[in-house]
CSV table of C-alpha atoms and ligand atoms in Angstrom, one decimal:
chain,number,residue,atom,x,y,z
A,1,MET,CA,156.4,67.3,117.5
A,2,ASN,CA,157.9,69.4,120.3
A,3,LEU,CA,161.0,67.6,121.4
A,4,THR,CA,162.5,67.9,124.9
A,5,ILE,CA,165.9,66.4,125.4
A,6,ILE,CA,166.0,65.2,129.0
A,7,SER,CA,169.1,66.4,130.7
A,8,GLY,CA,170.4,64.0,133.3
A,9,ILE,CA,173.2,66.4,134.0
A,10,GLU,CA,170.8,69.2,135.0
A,11,VAL,CA,168.5,67.0,137.0
A,12,SER,CA,171.4,65.3,138.8
A,13,LYS,CA,173.0,68.7,139.5
A,14,LYS,CA,169.8,69.8,141.2
A,15,ILE,CA,169.6,66.6,143.3
A,16,LYS,CA,173.3,66.9,144.3
A,17,GLU,CA,172.8,70.5,145.4
A,18,GLU,CA,169.8,69.4,147.5
A,19,ILE,CA,171.9,66.6,149.1
A,20,ALA,CA,174.9,69.0,149.7
A,21,ALA,CA,172.6,71.5,151.5
A,22,GLN,CA,171.1,68.7,153.6
A,23,VAL,CA,174.5,67.4,154.5
A,24,LYS,CA,175.6,70.8,155.7
A,25,LEU,CA,172.4,71.2,157.7
A,26,ASN,CA,172.8,67.7,159.3
A,27,ILE,CA,176.4,68.3,160.2
A,28,ALA,CA,175.5,71.7,161.8
A,29,LYS,CA,173.0,69.7,163.9
A,30,GLY,CA,175.8,67.4,165.1
A,31,MET,CA,174.9,64.5,162.8
A,32,LYS,CA,177.6,62.4,161.1
A,33,THR,CA,179.2,63.0,157.7
A,34,PRO,CA,177.7,60.4,155.3
A,35,HIS,CA,180.3,57.9,154.2
A,36,LEU,CA,180.2,55.7,151.0
A,37,ALA,CA,182.7,53.1,150.0
A,38,ALA,CA,183.1,51.6,146.6
A,39,VAL,CA,184.8,48.2,145.9
A,40,LEU,CA,186.5,47.8,142.6
A,41,VAL,CA,187.8,44.3,141.6
A,42,GLY,CA,190.1,44.2,138.7
A,43,ASP,CA,191.3,46.6,136.0
A,44,ASP,CA,188.3,47.1,133.7
A,45,GLY,CA,188.5,50.6,132.2
A,46,ALA,CA,184.8,51.4,132.2
A,47,SER,CA,184.3,50.2,135.7
A,48,LYS,CA,187.3,52.3,136.9
A,49,THR,CA,185.7,55.3,135.2
A,50,TYR,CA,182.3,54.7,136.9
A,51,VAL,CA,183.8,54.1,140.3
A,52,ASN,CA,186.0,57.3,140.1
A,53,ALA,CA,182.9,59.3,139.0
A,54,LYS,CA,181.1,58.0,142.1
A,55,VAL,CA,184.0,58.9,144.5
A,56,LYS,CA,184.3,62.3,142.9
A,57,ALA,CA,180.5,62.9,143.3
A,58,CYS,CA,180.8,62.0,147.0
A,59,GLU,CA,183.4,64.8,147.5
A,60,ALA,CA,181.2,67.3,145.6
A,61,VAL,CA,178.3,66.8,148.1
A,62,GLY,CA,180.4,66.7,151.2
A,63,PHE,CA,180.4,62.9,151.8
A,64,LYS,CA,183.4,60.9,153.0
A,65,SER,CA,184.4,58.3,150.4
A,66,THR,CA,186.6,55.2,150.5
A,67,LEU,CA,187.8,53.3,147.4
A,68,VAL,CA,188.7,49.7,148.0
A,69,LYS,CA,190.8,48.4,145.1
A,70,LEU,CA,191.2,44.6,144.8
A,71,ASP,CA,193.3,42.7,142.3
A,72,GLU,CA,191.7,40.9,139.3
A,73,ASN,CA,192.7,37.6,140.8
A,74,THR,CA,191.1,38.3,144.2
A,75,THR,CA,189.3,35.1,145.3
A,76,GLU,CA,185.6,35.1,146.1
A,77,GLU,CA,186.5,34.3,149.7
A,78,LYS,CA,188.7,37.3,150.0
A,79,LEU,CA,186.0,39.6,148.6
A,80,LEU,CA,183.4,38.2,150.9
A,81,GLU,CA,185.8,38.9,153.8
A,82,GLU,CA,186.3,42.5,152.7
A,83,ILE,CA,182.5,42.8,152.5
A,84,LYS,CA,182.2,41.5,156.1
A,85,LYS,CA,184.6,44.2,157.2
A,86,LEU,CA,182.6,46.9,155.4
A,87,ASN,CA,179.4,45.6,156.9
A,88,ASN,CA,181.0,45.9,160.4
A,89,ASP,CA,182.6,49.3,159.9
A,90,THR,CA,180.5,51.6,162.1
A,91,ASP,CA,181.6,54.8,160.4
A,92,LEU,CA,180.5,53.5,156.9
A,93,ASP,CA,176.9,54.2,155.9
A,94,GLY,CA,176.8,52.4,152.6
A,95,PHE,CA,178.9,50.7,150.0
A,96,ILE,CA,178.8,49.3,146.5
A,97,VAL,CA,180.6,46.5,144.8
A,98,GLN,CA,181.1,47.6,141.2
A,99,LEU,CA,179.7,45.1,138.7
A,100,PRO,CA,180.6,43.2,136.6
A,101,LEU,CA,182.9,41.1,138.7
A,102,PRO,CA,185.6,38.8,137.3
A,103,LYS,CA,184.1,35.5,136.0
A,104,HIS,CA,185.4,33.4,138.9
A,105,ILE,CA,183.3,35.4,141.5
A,106,ASN,CA,179.6,34.7,142.0
A,107,GLU,CA,177.8,38.0,141.8
A,108,GLN,CA,174.7,36.7,143.5
A,109,LYS,CA,176.7,35.5,146.5
A,110,VAL,CA,178.4,38.9,146.7
A,111,THR,CA,175.2,40.9,146.4
A,112,GLN,CA,173.6,38.8,149.2
A,113,ALA,CA,176.6,39.3,151.5
A,114,ILE,CA,176.1,43.1,151.6
A,115,SER,CA,174.2,44.2,154.7
A,116,PRO,CA,170.7,45.3,153.6
A,117,LEU,CA,171.3,48.4,155.9
A,118,LYS,CA,174.2,49.4,153.7
A,119,ASP,CA,172.8,48.3,150.4
A,120,VAL,CA,172.8,51.7,148.7
A,121,ASP,CA,172.9,50.1,145.2
A,122,GLY,CA,169.6,48.4,146.1
A,123,PHE,CA,170.6,45.0,144.7
A,124,HIS,CA,170.0,42.9,147.9
A,125,PRO,CA,167.0,40.5,147.8
A,126,GLU,CA,165.6,42.3,150.9
A,127,SER,CA,165.8,45.7,149.1
A,128,LEU,CA,164.2,44.3,146.0
A,129,GLY,CA,161.5,42.4,148.0
A,130,LYS,CA,160.6,45.6,149.9
A,131,MET,CA,160.4,47.5,146.6
A,132,LEU,CA,157.9,44.9,145.3
A,133,LEU,CA,155.8,45.4,148.4
A,134,ASP,CA,155.9,49.2,148.2
A,135,LEU,CA,157.8,49.3,151.6
A,136,PRO,CA,160.4,52.0,152.1
A,137,SER,CA,163.7,50.6,150.8
A,138,PHE,CA,166.9,51.4,148.9
A,139,LEU,CA,165.7,51.4,145.3
A,140,PRO,CA,168.1,50.2,142.7
A,141,ALA,CA,170.1,53.2,141.6
A,142,THR,CA,169.5,53.3,137.9
A,143,PRO,CA,165.7,52.7,137.9
A,144,MET,CA,165.5,55.2,140.8
A,145,GLY,CA,167.3,57.7,138.7
A,146,ILE,CA,164.9,57.2,135.7
A,147,ILE,CA,162.0,57.7,138.1
A,148,GLU,CA,163.5,61.0,139.2
A,149,MET,CA,163.9,62.1,135.6
A,150,LEU,CA,160.3,61.3,134.7
A,151,LYS,CA,159.2,63.2,137.8
A,152,HIS,CA,161.4,66.2,137.1
A,153,TYR,CA,160.0,66.7,133.6
A,154,ASN,CA,156.4,66.0,134.7
A,155,ILE,CA,156.1,63.3,132.1
A,156,PRO,CA,152.6,61.8,132.3
A,157,THR,CA,152.7,58.0,133.1
A,158,GLU,CA,149.2,57.1,134.4
A,159,GLY,CA,147.4,54.7,132.1
A,160,LYS,CA,150.3,54.9,129.6
A,161,HIS,CA,151.9,51.8,128.0
A,162,CYS,CA,155.5,51.5,129.2
A,163,VAL,CA,157.6,49.0,127.3
A,164,VAL,CA,160.9,48.0,128.9
A,165,ILE,CA,163.6,46.3,126.8
A,166,GLY,CA,165.8,44.0,128.9
A,167,ARG,CA,165.1,42.0,132.1
A,168,SER,CA,168.4,42.4,134.0
A,169,HIS,CA,168.1,42.3,137.8
A,170,ILE,CA,169.7,45.7,138.1
A,171,VAL,CA,167.8,47.7,135.5
A,172,GLY,CA,165.0,46.1,133.4
A,173,SER,CA,163.2,44.0,135.9
A,174,PRO,CA,163.0,46.6,138.8
A,175,MET,CA,162.2,49.3,136.2
A,176,SER,CA,159.1,47.3,135.1
A,177,VAL,CA,158.0,47.0,138.8
A,178,LEU,CA,158.4,50.7,139.5
A,179,MET,CA,156.5,51.8,136.4
A,180,ALA,CA,153.6,49.5,137.4
A,181,ARG,CA,153.4,50.8,141.0
A,182,ASN,CA,150.3,52.7,142.2
A,183,SER,CA,152.0,56.1,142.4
A,184,TYR,CA,153.6,58.8,140.3
A,185,PRO,CA,155.7,58.1,138.2
A,186,GLY,CA,153.9,54.7,137.7
A,187,ASN,CA,150.4,53.4,137.1
A,188,CYS,CA,151.6,52.3,133.6
A,189,THR,CA,150.6,49.2,131.8
A,190,VAL,CA,154.0,47.6,131.5
A,191,THR,CA,155.3,45.1,129.0
A,192,LEU,CA,158.7,43.6,129.9
A,193,THR,CA,160.5,42.4,126.8
A,194,HIS,CA,163.7,40.3,126.6
A,195,SER,CA,165.8,38.1,124.3
A,196,ARG,CA,163.0,35.5,123.7
A,197,THR,CA,160.4,38.2,122.9
A,198,LYS,CA,158.8,37.7,119.5
A,199,ASN,CA,157.8,40.6,117.3
A,200,LEU,CA,159.6,43.2,119.4
A,201,GLN,CA,159.0,46.0,116.9
A,202,GLU,CA,155.3,45.4,117.0
A,203,ILE,CA,155.4,45.9,120.8
A,204,THR,CA,157.8,48.9,121.0
A,205,LEU,CA,155.6,50.7,118.4
A,206,GLN,CA,152.8,50.6,121.0
A,207,ALA,CA,155.0,52.2,123.7
A,208,ASP,CA,154.1,55.6,125.1
A,209,ILE,CA,157.2,55.3,127.3
A,210,LEU,CA,160.1,53.1,126.0
A,211,ILE,CA,162.9,52.2,128.4
A,212,VAL,CA,165.8,50.6,126.7
A,213,ALA,CA,168.3,48.5,128.7
A,214,ILE,CA,169.4,45.9,126.2
A,215,GLY,CA,173.2,46.5,126.1
A,216,LYS,CA,173.4,46.6,122.3
A,217,PRO,CA,174.7,49.8,120.7
A,218,GLU,CA,172.1,51.8,118.7
A,219,PHE,CA,169.7,48.8,118.7
A,220,VAL,CA,166.5,50.9,118.8
A,221,THR,CA,165.9,52.6,115.4
A,222,ALA,CA,163.2,55.2,114.3
A,223,ASN,CA,161.0,52.4,112.9
A,224,MET,CA,160.6,50.9,116.3
A,225,VAL,CA,159.3,54.1,118.0
A,226,LYS,CA,155.8,55.6,118.0
A,227,ASP,CA,155.4,59.4,117.3
A,228,GLY,CA,155.3,61.4,120.5
A,229,ALA,CA,156.9,58.7,122.6
A,230,THR,CA,159.2,59.2,125.6
A,231,VAL,CA,162.4,57.2,125.2
A,232,ILE,CA,164.8,56.5,128.0
A,233,ASP,CA,168.2,55.1,126.9
A,234,VAL,CA,170.0,53.2,129.6
A,235,GLY,CA,172.8,51.7,127.4
A,236,ILE,CA,176.4,52.9,127.6
A,237,HIS,CA,178.9,51.8,125.0
A,238,ARG,CA,182.5,53.0,124.3
A,239,ILE,CA,183.1,53.4,120.6
A,240,GLU,CA,186.6,54.1,119.3
A,241,ASP,CA,187.0,57.6,118.1
A,242,ALA,CA,190.4,58.9,117.1
A,243,THR,CA,189.1,62.5,117.2
A,244,LYS,CA,188.6,62.3,121.0
A,245,LYS,CA,191.4,63.0,123.5
A,246,ASN,CA,190.7,59.7,125.4
A,247,GLY,CA,190.3,57.7,122.1
A,248,PHE,CA,186.6,56.9,122.5
A,249,ARG,CA,183.1,58.3,122.6
A,250,LEU,CA,179.9,57.1,124.3
A,251,ILE,CA,176.8,55.9,122.6
A,252,GLY,CA,173.6,54.3,123.9
A,253,ASP,CA,171.2,51.5,123.0
A,254,VAL,CA,169.1,54.0,120.9
A,255,LYS,CA,170.0,55.5,117.5
A,256,PHE,CA,169.6,59.0,118.9
A,257,ASP,CA,169.8,61.1,115.8
A,258,GLU,CA,167.0,59.2,113.9
A,259,VAL,CA,164.8,58.4,117.0
A,260,ALA,CA,164.9,61.9,118.6
A,261,PRO,CA,162.8,63.7,116.0
A,262,LYS,CA,159.9,61.3,116.6
A,263,CYS,CA,159.9,61.8,120.4
A,264,ALA,CA,158.2,64.1,122.9
A,265,PHE,CA,161.0,63.4,125.4
A,266,ILE,CA,164.3,61.5,125.0
A,267,SER,CA,167.3,61.0,127.2
A,268,PRO,CA,170.7,61.2,125.5
A,269,VAL,CA,173.9,59.2,126.0
A,270,PRO,CA,176.0,60.6,127.5
A,271,GLY,CA,174.3,63.1,129.8
A,272,GLY,CA,171.1,61.1,130.4
A,273,VAL,CA,170.7,58.1,132.7
A,274,GLY,CA,174.4,57.8,133.7
A,275,PRO,CA,174.5,60.9,136.0
A,276,MET,CA,171.1,60.1,137.5
A,277,THR,CA,172.4,56.7,138.6
A,278,ILE,CA,175.1,58.4,140.6
A,279,ALA,CA,172.7,61.0,142.1
A,280,SER,CA,170.5,58.1,143.3
A,281,LEU,CA,173.4,56.4,144.9
A,282,LEU,CA,174.2,59.6,146.8
A,283,LYS,CA,170.5,59.9,147.8
A,284,ASN,CA,170.5,56.4,149.1
A,285,THR,CA,173.7,57.0,151.1
A,286,LEU,CA,172.3,60.1,152.7
A,287,LEU,CA,169.2,58.1,153.7
A,288,ALA,CA,171.4,55.3,155.1
A,289,SER,CA,173.4,57.8,157.2
A,290,ILE,CA,170.2,59.3,158.6
A,291,HIS,CA,168.4,56.1,159.5
A,292,LYS,CA,171.4,54.4,161.1
B,301,NAD,P1,172.2,43.0,130.6
B,301,NAD,O1,173.3,42.9,129.6
B,301,NAD,O2,172.3,42.3,131.9
B,301,NAD,O3,170.8,42.5,130.0
B,301,NAD,C1,170.4,42.8,128.7
B,301,NAD,C2,169.0,42.4,128.6
B,301,NAD,O4,168.6,42.6,127.2
B,301,NAD,C3,168.7,40.9,128.9
B,301,NAD,O5,167.7,40.8,129.9
B,301,NAD,C4,168.2,40.3,127.6
B,301,NAD,O6,167.2,39.4,127.8
B,301,NAD,C5,167.7,41.5,126.8
B,301,NAD,N1,167.9,41.3,125.4
B,301,NAD,C6,168.9,40.8,124.7
B,301,NAD,N2,168.6,40.7,123.4
B,301,NAD,C7,167.4,41.2,123.2
B,301,NAD,C8,166.5,41.3,122.1
B,301,NAD,N3,166.9,41.0,120.9
B,301,NAD,N4,165.3,41.8,122.3
B,301,NAD,C9,164.8,42.1,123.6
B,301,NAD,N5,165.6,42.0,124.7
B,301,NAD,C10,166.9,41.5,124.5
B,301,NAD,O7,171.8,44.5,130.8
B,301,NAD,P2,171.9,45.7,131.9
B,301,NAD,O8,172.9,45.3,132.9
B,301,NAD,O9,170.6,46.0,132.2
B,301,NAD,O10,172.6,46.8,131.0
B,301,NAD,C11,172.0,47.3,129.8
B,301,NAD,C12,172.8,48.4,129.3
B,301,NAD,O11,172.7,49.5,130.2
B,301,NAD,C13,174.3,48.2,129.1
B,301,NAD,O12,174.7,48.9,128.0
B,301,NAD,C14,174.9,48.8,130.4
B,301,NAD,O13,176.2,49.2,130.2
B,301,NAD,C15,174.0,49.9,130.6
B,301,NAD,N6,173.9,50.4,132.0
B,301,NAD,C16,173.9,51.7,132.2
B,301,NAD,C17,173.7,52.2,133.5
B,301,NAD,C18,173.7,53.7,133.7
B,301,NAD,O14,173.9,54.1,134.9
B,301,NAD,N7,173.5,54.4,132.7
B,301,NAD,C19,173.5,51.3,134.6
B,301,NAD,C20,173.5,49.9,134.3
B,301,NAD,C21,173.6,49.5,133.0
C-alpha cells in the first residue's frame, strides 16, 4: 500500500500564503485590514496555547488581532457583556470564544450571543443551519479544515463510505453533514457513530474514509481500519514526556504507528488537523472582512 501522510502544516502554509497575498491586494485597493479577536476565559494551558497560535497566525498573514483575557471566575453575564461589545465594535470583523469555558458558563448561550456576521468559528445556529441548507456561511473551522485537506490531496470521496467517530457540535456532527453534501469533497455515504454505537469496529472496518473525533488517546487501532483507508485524526492529547523541553508531547485519537501502514492517506498529530483549523479560521475572517 502506497501511504501518503497528509501534511496539515504544508496545506495550511499554502492557504495562509494565499490569504496574505489577498490581504495585501485588498489593502492596496483601500480595503480594511481584517481584524480577528479571541476571547480566553481562565487559565487552561491547552486553551492558552491554541489562542496564542491563532493570534500569531493573524500576524503572519497581515491581520490585526486582539486577545481578550478574562479571569477564570468571570461571570456568564460579564462574558455576555464582553461579547456584546465585540459584536458592536465596527473595526472587528470576527471573533472567537475559546472553548471549553469554565463549568459555570453556559456554552450554548455564549455561542448564540455571537453575531452571525462575526461568527468565524461557525458555531452559531444560523451558520450551522445555512451549512445544512448548502447556503454560503461560515463553516465550522475544524470540519472546514478537513474538507480543505481532502481537496488538496485529491482524495476521492464520491460514493465512498465515510465513518465519523464522535457527534460533537463542533466537529463530528458538522463533519457528517459536509461529507454527505452534493459536492466535492462530499457525496459520501456517511455513518455517524457515538458513545451508544454498538459494534463500532464492525462499522469502522467498512470505512473508506474514517474521521476520528472521539477525544480518547490512541483509541483507533489497526484492527479497526480497512486496508487502503483514509484516516483523519482530529484528537489532540498532551502526554507527559520528560524528554521534551515543555514536558509533554501531543498524540491523537488514532494509534498512528500501527494504523498508518494500512492506510492510503493518514493525517498525523501533531501537524495534521490542528494547523488546518487555524487556517480555516483565518479564511473565515478574511471572508467576514470582505462581506462587511
Ligand atoms: P467531544 O469530547 O465533545 O465528543 C466526543 C464524542 O465521542 C462524543 O460525541 C461521544 O458520543 C463520542 N464517543 C465517546 N465514546 C465513544 C465510543 N466508545 N464510541 C464512539 N463514539 C464515542 O469531542 P470534540 O470536541 O469533537 O473533540 C474530539 C477530539 O478532537 C478532542 O481530543 C479534542 O481535543 C480534539 N479537537 C481538535 C481540534 C483541532 O483543531 N485539531 C478541534 C476540536 C477538537
